C-alpha positions in Angstrom: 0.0 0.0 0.0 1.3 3.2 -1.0 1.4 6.0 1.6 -0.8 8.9 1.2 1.1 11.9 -0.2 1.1 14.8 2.3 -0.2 18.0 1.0 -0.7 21.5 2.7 -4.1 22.9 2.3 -3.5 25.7 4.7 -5.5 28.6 4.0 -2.4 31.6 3.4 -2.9 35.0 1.7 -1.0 33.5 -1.6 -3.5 30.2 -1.8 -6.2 32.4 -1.3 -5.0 35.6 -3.5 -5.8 38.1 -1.2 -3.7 40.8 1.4 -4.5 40.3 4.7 -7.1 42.0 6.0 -6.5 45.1 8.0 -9.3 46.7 10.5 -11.4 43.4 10.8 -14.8 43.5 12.8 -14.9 39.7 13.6 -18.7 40.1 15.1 -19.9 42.3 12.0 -18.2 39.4 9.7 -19.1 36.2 12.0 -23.2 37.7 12.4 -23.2 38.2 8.6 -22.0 35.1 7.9 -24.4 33.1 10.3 -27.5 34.9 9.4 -26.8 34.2 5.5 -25.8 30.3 6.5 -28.9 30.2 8.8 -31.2 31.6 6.0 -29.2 29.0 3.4 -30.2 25.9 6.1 -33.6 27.6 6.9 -34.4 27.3 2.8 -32.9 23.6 2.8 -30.7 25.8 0.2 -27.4 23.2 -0.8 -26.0 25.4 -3.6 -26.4 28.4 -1.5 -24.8 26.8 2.1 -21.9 25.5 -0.4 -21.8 29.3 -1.4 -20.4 30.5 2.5 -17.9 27.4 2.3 -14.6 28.0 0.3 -14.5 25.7 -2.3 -11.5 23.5 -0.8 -13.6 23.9 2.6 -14.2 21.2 5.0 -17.5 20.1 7.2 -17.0 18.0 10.2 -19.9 16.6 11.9 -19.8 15.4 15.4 -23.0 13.2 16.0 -25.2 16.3 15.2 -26.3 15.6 11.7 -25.3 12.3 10.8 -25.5 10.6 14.0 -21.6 9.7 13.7 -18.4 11.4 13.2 -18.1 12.3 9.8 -15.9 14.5 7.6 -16.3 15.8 4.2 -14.0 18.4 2.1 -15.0 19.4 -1.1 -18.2 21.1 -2.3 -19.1 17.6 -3.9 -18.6 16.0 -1.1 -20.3 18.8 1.2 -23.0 18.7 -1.2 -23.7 15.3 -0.9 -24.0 15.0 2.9 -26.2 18.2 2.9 -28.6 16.4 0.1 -28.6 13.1 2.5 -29.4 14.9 6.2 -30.9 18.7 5.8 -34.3 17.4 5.3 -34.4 14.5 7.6 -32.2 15.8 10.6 -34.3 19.4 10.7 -31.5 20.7 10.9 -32.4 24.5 11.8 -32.6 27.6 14.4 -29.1 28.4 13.4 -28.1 31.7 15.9 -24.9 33.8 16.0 -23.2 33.7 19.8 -19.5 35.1 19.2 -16.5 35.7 16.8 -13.2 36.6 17.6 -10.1 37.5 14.8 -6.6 36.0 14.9 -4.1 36.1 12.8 -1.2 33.1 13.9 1.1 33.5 11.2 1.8 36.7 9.2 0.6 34.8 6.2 -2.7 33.4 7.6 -5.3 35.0 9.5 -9.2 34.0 10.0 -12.2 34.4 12.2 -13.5 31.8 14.6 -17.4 32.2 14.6 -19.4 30.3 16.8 -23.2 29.6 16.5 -25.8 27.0 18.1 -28.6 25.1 16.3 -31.2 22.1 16.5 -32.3 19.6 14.9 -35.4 17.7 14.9 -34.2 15.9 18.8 -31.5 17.7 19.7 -29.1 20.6 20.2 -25.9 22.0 18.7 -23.5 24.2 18.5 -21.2 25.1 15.8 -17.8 26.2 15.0 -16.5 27.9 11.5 -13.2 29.1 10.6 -13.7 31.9 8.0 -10.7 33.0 5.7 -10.9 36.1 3.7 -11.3 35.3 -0.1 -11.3 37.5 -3.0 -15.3 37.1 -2.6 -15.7 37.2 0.8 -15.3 35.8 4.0 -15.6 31.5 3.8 -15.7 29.4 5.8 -12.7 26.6 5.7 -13.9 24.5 8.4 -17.4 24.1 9.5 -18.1 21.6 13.0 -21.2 20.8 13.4 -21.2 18.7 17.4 -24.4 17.8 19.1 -24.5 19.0 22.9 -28.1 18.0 24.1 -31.1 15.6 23.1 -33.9 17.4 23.7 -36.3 15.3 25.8 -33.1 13.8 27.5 -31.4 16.8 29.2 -28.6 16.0 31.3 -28.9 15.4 34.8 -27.6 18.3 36.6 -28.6 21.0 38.8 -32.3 21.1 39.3 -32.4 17.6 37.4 -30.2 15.7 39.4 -31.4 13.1 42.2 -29.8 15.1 45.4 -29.5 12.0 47.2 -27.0 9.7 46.9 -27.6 6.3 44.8 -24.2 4.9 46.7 -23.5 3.6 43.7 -26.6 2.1 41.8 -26.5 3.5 38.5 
């Protein structure tokens, strides 16, 4: 077997052919993209979702969508899983919570937007790396990760039996 060649796909200025970005409002740029990714899911919209993913993008799900942990890169690929799960999962309710800029390298910068969502039984939140592209900000990376089942909430606080069960699970 041969061994898989080892390529970079980091997202710098010259892959992307673009400067980098000067006087960058990550919340203006991370609420933009959300509510244009939100409306995309809310229309069951594949060509448009694939639209706010760079085209050598990547979407990880982590049990949210597909009920496994799943990675695709590629709009064909993206495509795809989106055709397979948007309808069925109900995947939906897709809210802007923060953004922050950084810039690690002085060839690569991008904007970490997080968001939360549902699905038809549970809840989510989401991570997406956006990089600045001659059209835009894309994302690179999107995470989808379930946190909660709706009718199962986790048993704490309130929810949690106060006595000790010494044991009996």
């Amino acid at each position: 077997m041969e061994p898989h060649p080892i390529t970079t796909s980091l997202p710098t200025f010259d892959k992307l052919g673009v400067e980098p970005p000067k006087d960058v409002d990550a919340e203006k740029i991370g609420r933009a993209w959300v509510e244009a990714f939100g409306q995309f899911v809310s229309a069951k919209d594949v060509k448009g979702l694939l639209s706010t993913i760079f085209e050598e993008g990547w979407w990880r799900d982590i049990f949210a969508i597909t009920w496994d942990l799943r990675t695709f890169q590629g709009p064909e690929k993206i495509a795809k899983f989106l055709e397979d799960t948007l309808e069925d999962s109900g995947f939906g309710n897709v809210t802007f919570k923060s953004s922050v800029f950084a810039q690690p390298f002085p060839d690569m910068a991008w904007i970490v937007t997080q968001f939360e969502f549902e699905t038809k039984i549970a809840k989510g939140r989401g991570i997406a790396r956006l990089v600045p592209t001659k059209n835009g900000w894309k994302a690179i990376i999107v995470c989808t990760n379930l946190e909660d089942l709706k009718d199962y909430p986790e048993a704490i606080g309130s929810l949690r039996n106060h006595l000790p069960n010494h044991g009996k699970w």
